[in-house]
CSV table of C-alpha atoms and ligand atoms in Angstrom, one decimal:
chain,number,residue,atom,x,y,z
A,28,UNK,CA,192.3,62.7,-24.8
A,29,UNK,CA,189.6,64.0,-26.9
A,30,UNK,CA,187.0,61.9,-25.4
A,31,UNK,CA,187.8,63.4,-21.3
A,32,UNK,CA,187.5,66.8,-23.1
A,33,UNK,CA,184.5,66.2,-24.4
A,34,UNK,CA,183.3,64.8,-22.0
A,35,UNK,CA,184.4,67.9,-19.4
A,36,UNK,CA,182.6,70.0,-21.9
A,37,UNK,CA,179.2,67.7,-21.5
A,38,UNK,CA,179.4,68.5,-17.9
A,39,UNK,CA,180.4,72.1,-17.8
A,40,UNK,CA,177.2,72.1,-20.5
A,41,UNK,CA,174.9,70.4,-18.6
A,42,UNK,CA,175.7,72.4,-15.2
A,43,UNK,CA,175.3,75.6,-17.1
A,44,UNK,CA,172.1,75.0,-18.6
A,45,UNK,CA,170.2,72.0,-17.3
A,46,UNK,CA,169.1,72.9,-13.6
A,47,UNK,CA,169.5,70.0,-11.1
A,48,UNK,CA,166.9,67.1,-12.0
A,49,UNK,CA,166.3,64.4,-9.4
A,50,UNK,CA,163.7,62.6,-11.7
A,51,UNK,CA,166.5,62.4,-14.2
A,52,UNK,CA,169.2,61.9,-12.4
A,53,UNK,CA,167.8,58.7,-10.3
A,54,UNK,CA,166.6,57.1,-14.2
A,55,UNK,CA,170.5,57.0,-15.2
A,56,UNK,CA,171.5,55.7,-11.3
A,57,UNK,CA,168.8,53.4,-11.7
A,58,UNK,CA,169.4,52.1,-15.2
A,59,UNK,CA,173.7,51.8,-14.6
A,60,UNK,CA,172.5,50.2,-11.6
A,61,UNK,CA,170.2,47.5,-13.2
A,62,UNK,CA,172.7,46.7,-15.9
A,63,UNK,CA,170.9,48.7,-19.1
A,64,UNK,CA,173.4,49.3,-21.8
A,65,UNK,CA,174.6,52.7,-22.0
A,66,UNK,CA,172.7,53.9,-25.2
A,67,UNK,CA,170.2,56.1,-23.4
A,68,UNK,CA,170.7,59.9,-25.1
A,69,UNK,CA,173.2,62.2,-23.0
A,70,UNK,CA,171.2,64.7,-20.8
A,71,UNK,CA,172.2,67.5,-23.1
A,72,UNK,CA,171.0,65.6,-26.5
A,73,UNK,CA,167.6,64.5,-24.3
A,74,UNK,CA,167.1,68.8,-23.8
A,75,UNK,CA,167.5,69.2,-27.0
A,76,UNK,CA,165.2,66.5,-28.2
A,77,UNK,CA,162.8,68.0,-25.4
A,78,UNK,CA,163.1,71.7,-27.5
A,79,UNK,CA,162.9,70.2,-30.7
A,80,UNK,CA,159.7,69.1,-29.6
A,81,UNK,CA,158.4,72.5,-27.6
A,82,UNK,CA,159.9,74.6,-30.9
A,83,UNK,CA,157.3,72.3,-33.0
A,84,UNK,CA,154.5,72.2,-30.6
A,85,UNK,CA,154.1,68.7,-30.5
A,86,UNK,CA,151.3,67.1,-29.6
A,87,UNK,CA,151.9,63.0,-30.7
A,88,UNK,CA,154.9,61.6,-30.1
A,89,UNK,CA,156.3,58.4,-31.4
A,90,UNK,CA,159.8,56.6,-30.3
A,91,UNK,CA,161.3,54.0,-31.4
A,92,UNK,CA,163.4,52.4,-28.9
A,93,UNK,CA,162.8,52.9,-25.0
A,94,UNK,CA,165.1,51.2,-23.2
A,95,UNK,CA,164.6,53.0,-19.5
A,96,UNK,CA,162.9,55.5,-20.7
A,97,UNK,CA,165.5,58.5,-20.8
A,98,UNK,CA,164.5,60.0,-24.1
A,99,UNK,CA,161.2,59.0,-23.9
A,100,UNK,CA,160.8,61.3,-20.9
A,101,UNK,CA,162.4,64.5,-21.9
A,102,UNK,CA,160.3,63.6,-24.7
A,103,UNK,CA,157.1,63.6,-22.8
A,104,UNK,CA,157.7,66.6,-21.0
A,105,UNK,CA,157.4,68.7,-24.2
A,106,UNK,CA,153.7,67.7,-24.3
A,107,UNK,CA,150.6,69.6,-23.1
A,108,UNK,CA,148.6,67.6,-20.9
A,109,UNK,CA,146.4,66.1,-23.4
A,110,UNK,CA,149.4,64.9,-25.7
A,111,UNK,CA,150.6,61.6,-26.1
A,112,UNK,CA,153.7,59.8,-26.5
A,113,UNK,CA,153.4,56.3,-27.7
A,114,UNK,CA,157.0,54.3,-27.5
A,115,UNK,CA,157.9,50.9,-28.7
A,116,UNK,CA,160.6,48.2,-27.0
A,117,UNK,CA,160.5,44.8,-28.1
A,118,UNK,CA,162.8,43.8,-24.5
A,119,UNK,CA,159.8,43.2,-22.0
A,120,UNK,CA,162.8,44.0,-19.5
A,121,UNK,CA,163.7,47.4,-20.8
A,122,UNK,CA,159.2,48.2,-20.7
A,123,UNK,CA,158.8,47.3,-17.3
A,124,UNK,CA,162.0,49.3,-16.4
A,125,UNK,CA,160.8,52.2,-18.4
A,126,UNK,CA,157.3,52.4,-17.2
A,127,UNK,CA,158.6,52.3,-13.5
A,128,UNK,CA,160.5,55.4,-14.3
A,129,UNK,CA,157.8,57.4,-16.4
A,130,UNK,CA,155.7,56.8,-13.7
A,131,UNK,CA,158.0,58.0,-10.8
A,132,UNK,CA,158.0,61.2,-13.8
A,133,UNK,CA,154.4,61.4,-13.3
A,134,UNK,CA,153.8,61.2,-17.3
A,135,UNK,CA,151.7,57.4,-16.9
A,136,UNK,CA,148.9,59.0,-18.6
A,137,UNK,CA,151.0,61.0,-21.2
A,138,UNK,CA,153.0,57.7,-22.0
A,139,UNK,CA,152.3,54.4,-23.6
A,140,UNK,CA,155.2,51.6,-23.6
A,141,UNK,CA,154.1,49.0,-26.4
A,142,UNK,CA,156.1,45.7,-26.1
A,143,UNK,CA,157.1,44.0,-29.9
A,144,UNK,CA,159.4,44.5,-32.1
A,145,UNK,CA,158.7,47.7,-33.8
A,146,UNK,CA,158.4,46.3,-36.9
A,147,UNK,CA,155.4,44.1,-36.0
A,148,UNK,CA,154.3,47.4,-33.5
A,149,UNK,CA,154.4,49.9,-36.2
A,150,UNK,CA,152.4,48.5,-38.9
A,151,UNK,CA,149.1,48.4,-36.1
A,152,UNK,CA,149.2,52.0,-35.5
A,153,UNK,CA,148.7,52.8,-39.4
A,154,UNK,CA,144.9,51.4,-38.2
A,155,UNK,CA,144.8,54.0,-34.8
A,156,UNK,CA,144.1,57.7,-34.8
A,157,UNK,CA,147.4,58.5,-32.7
A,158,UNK,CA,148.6,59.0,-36.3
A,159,UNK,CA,150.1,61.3,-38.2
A,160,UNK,CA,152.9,62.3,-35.4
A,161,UNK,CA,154.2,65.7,-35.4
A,162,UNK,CA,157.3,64.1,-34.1
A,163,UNK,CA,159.4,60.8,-34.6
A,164,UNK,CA,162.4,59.6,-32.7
A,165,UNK,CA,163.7,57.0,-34.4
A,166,UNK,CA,166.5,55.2,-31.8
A,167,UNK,CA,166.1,51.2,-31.6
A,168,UNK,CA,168.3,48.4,-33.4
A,169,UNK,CA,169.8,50.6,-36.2
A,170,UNK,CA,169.7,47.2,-39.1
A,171,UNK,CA,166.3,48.3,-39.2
A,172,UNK,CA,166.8,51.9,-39.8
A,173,UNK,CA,165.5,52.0,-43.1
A,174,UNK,CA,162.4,49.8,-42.4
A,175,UNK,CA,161.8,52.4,-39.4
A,176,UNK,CA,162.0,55.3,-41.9
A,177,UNK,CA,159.5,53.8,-44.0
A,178,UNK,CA,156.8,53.4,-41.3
A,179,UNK,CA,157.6,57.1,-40.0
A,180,UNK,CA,156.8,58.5,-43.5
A,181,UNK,CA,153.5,56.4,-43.5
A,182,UNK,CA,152.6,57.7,-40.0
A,183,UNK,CA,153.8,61.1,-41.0
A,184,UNK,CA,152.0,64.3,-42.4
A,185,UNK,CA,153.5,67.2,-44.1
A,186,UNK,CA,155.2,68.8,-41.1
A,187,UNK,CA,156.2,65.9,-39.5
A,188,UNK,CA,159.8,66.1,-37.7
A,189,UNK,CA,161.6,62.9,-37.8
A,190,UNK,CA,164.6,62.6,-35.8
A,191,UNK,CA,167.1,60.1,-35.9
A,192,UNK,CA,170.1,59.1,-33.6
A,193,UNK,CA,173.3,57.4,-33.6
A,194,UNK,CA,173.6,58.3,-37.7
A,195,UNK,CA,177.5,58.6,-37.5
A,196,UNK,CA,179.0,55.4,-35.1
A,197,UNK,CA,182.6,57.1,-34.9
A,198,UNK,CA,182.8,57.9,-38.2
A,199,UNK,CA,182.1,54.8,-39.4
A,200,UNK,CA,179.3,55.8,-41.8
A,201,UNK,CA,181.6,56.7,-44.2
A,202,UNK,CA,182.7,53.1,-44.6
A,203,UNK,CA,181.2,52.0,-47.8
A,204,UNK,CA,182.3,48.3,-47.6
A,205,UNK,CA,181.7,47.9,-43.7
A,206,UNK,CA,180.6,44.6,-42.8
A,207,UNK,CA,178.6,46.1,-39.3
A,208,UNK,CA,175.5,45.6,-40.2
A,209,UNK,CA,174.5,48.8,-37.8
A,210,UNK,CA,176.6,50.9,-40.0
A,211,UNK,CA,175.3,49.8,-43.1
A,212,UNK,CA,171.6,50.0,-41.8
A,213,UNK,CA,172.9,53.9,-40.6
A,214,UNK,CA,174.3,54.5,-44.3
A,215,UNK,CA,170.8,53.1,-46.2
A,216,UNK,CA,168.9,55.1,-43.8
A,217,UNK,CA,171.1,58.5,-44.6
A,218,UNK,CA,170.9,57.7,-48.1
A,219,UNK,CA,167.2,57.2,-48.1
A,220,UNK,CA,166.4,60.5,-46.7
A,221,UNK,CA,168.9,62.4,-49.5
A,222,UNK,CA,166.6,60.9,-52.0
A,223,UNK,CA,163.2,61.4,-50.5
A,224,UNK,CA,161.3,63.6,-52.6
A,225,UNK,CA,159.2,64.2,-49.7
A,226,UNK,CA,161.5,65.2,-46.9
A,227,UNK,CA,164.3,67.5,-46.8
A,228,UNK,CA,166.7,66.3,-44.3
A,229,UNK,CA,170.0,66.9,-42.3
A,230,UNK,CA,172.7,65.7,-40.1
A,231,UNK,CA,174.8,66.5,-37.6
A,232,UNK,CA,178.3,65.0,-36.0
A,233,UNK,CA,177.5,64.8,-32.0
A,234,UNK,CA,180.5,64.7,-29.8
A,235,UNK,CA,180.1,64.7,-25.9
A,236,UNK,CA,179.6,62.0,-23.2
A,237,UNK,CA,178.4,59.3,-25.1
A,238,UNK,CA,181.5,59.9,-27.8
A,239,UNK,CA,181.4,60.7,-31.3
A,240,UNK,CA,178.4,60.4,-32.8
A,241,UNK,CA,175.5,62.1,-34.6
A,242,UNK,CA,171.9,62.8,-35.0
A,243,UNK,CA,169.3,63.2,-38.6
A,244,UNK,CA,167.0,65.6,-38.7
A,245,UNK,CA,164.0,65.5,-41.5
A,246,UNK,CA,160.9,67.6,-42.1
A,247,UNK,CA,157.9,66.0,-44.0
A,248,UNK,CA,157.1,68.0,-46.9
A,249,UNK,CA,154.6,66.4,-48.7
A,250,UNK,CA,151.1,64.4,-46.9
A,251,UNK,CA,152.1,60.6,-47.7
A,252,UNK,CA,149.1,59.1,-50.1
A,253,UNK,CA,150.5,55.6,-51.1
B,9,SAH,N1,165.9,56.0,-26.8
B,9,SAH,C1,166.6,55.5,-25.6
B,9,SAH,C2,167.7,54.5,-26.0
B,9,SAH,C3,167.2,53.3,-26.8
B,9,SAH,S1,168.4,52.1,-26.9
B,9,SAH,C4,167.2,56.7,-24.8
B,9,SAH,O1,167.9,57.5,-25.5
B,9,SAH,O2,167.0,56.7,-23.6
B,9,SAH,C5,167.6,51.0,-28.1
B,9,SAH,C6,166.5,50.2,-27.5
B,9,SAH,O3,165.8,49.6,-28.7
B,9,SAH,C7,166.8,49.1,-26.6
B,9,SAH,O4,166.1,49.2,-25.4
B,9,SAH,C8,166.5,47.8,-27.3
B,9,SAH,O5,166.0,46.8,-26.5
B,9,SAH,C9,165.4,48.3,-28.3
B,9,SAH,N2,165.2,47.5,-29.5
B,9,SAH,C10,166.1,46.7,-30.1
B,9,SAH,N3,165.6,46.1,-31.1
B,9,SAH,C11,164.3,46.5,-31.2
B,9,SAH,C12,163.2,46.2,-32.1
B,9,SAH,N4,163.4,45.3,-33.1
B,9,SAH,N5,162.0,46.8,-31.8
B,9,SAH,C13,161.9,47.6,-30.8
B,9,SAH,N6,162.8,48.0,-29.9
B,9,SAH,C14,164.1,47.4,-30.1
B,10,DHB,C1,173.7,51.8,-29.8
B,10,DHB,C2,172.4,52.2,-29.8
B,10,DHB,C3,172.0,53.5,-29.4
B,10,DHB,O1,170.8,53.9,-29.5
B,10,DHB,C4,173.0,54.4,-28.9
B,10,DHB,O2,172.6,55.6,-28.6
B,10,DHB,C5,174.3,54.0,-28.9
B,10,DHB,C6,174.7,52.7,-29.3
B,10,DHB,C7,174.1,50.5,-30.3
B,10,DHB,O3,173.2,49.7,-30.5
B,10,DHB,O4,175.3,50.2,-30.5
B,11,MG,MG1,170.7,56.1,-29.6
């Protein structure tokens, strides 16, 4: 019951105040239709992630987790023409898919799919000067949550928004003893920003399309020296 009315809210939402979006629109048809898993961002959350972004005035992106492409191109969209989003999947699958459909978004030379896992992608950009970000989106395999947080704060400047999704899973984040190794890598992750002298961080419980759910939100307060 709660989930049809959230999810009739989602629509009347997203006909109220996202206009008609063919781009979009054929990346979900597309991804259903080649058999993606359902963990792209609802088109509501991917606006919002799109403002957070224009609010900030981002100019360097980073995401963590592609799959089609979704986020990553509401993402992209924030970003002046000389901006840059770099994104990390470590399915070649997912890439190719992705970079089919930020092309057909015309943001090819805005965007930059990196195959790997992120934890063997993220340590190489330390090297590049496509760091600091103003903006992390961190929304891959959530085990690695904590890892991810700790690259973001070494790619990170004081400013630097880092934003996380899927930090609630039902609810289930409250379950100390879980044995779901996605929830506990959600818990360390929450935890870890609480006791980060160097962000100040909050979350959110998301309810909608894609169920019940939730998203972090941290501001870099300190320039990262170690
Ligand atoms: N941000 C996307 C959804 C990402 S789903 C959107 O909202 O549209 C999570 C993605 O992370 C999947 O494509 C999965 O293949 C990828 N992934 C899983 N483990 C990963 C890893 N170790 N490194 C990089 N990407 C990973
Ligand atoms: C999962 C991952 C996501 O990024 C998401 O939005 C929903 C679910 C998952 O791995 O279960
Ligand atoms: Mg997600």
């Amino acid at each position: 019951m709660a989930q049809e009315k959230w999810t009739a809210v989602d629509r009347y939402i997203t006909n109220t105040l996202l206009p008609a979006d063919p781009v979009l629109d054929d990346v979900l048809k597309a991804s259903d239709a080649a058999g993606l898993p359902p963990h792209n961002v609802s088109p509501n959350q991917g606006k919002l992630l799109m403002l957070l972004a224009l609010i900030h005035k981002a100019n360097n992106i980073l995401e963590i987790g592609t799959l089609g492409g979704y986020s990553t191109i509401w993402l992209a969209r924030a970003l002046p023409e000389n901006g840059r989003l770099i994104t990390l999947e470590s399915n070649p699958q997912h890439a190719e898919f992705a970079r089919k459909n930020i092309a057909r978004a015309g943001l090819t030379n805005i965007v930059e799919v990196r195959i790997g896992k992120a934890v063997d992608t993220l340590p190489k950009l330390t090297n590049e000067d496509c760091n600091p970000f103003d903006l992390i989106f961190i929304d891959a395999d959530k085990p690695s949550n904590p890892e991810y947080l700790s690259w973001a704060l070494k790619l990170s400047r004081k400013g630097t928004v880092i934003v996380a999704d899927n930090v609630v899973r039902d609810g289930a984040v409250i379950k100390a003893n879980s044995k779901d190794p996605k929830v506990q890598g959600v818990r360390r992750f929450n935890q870890m920003l609480g006791s980060e002298p160097r962000v100040t961080a909050s979350a959110i419980q998301t309810v909608g399309i894609k169920g019940y759910d939730g998203f972090a939100i941290a501001l870099v307060t300190d320039d990262y020296f170690s």
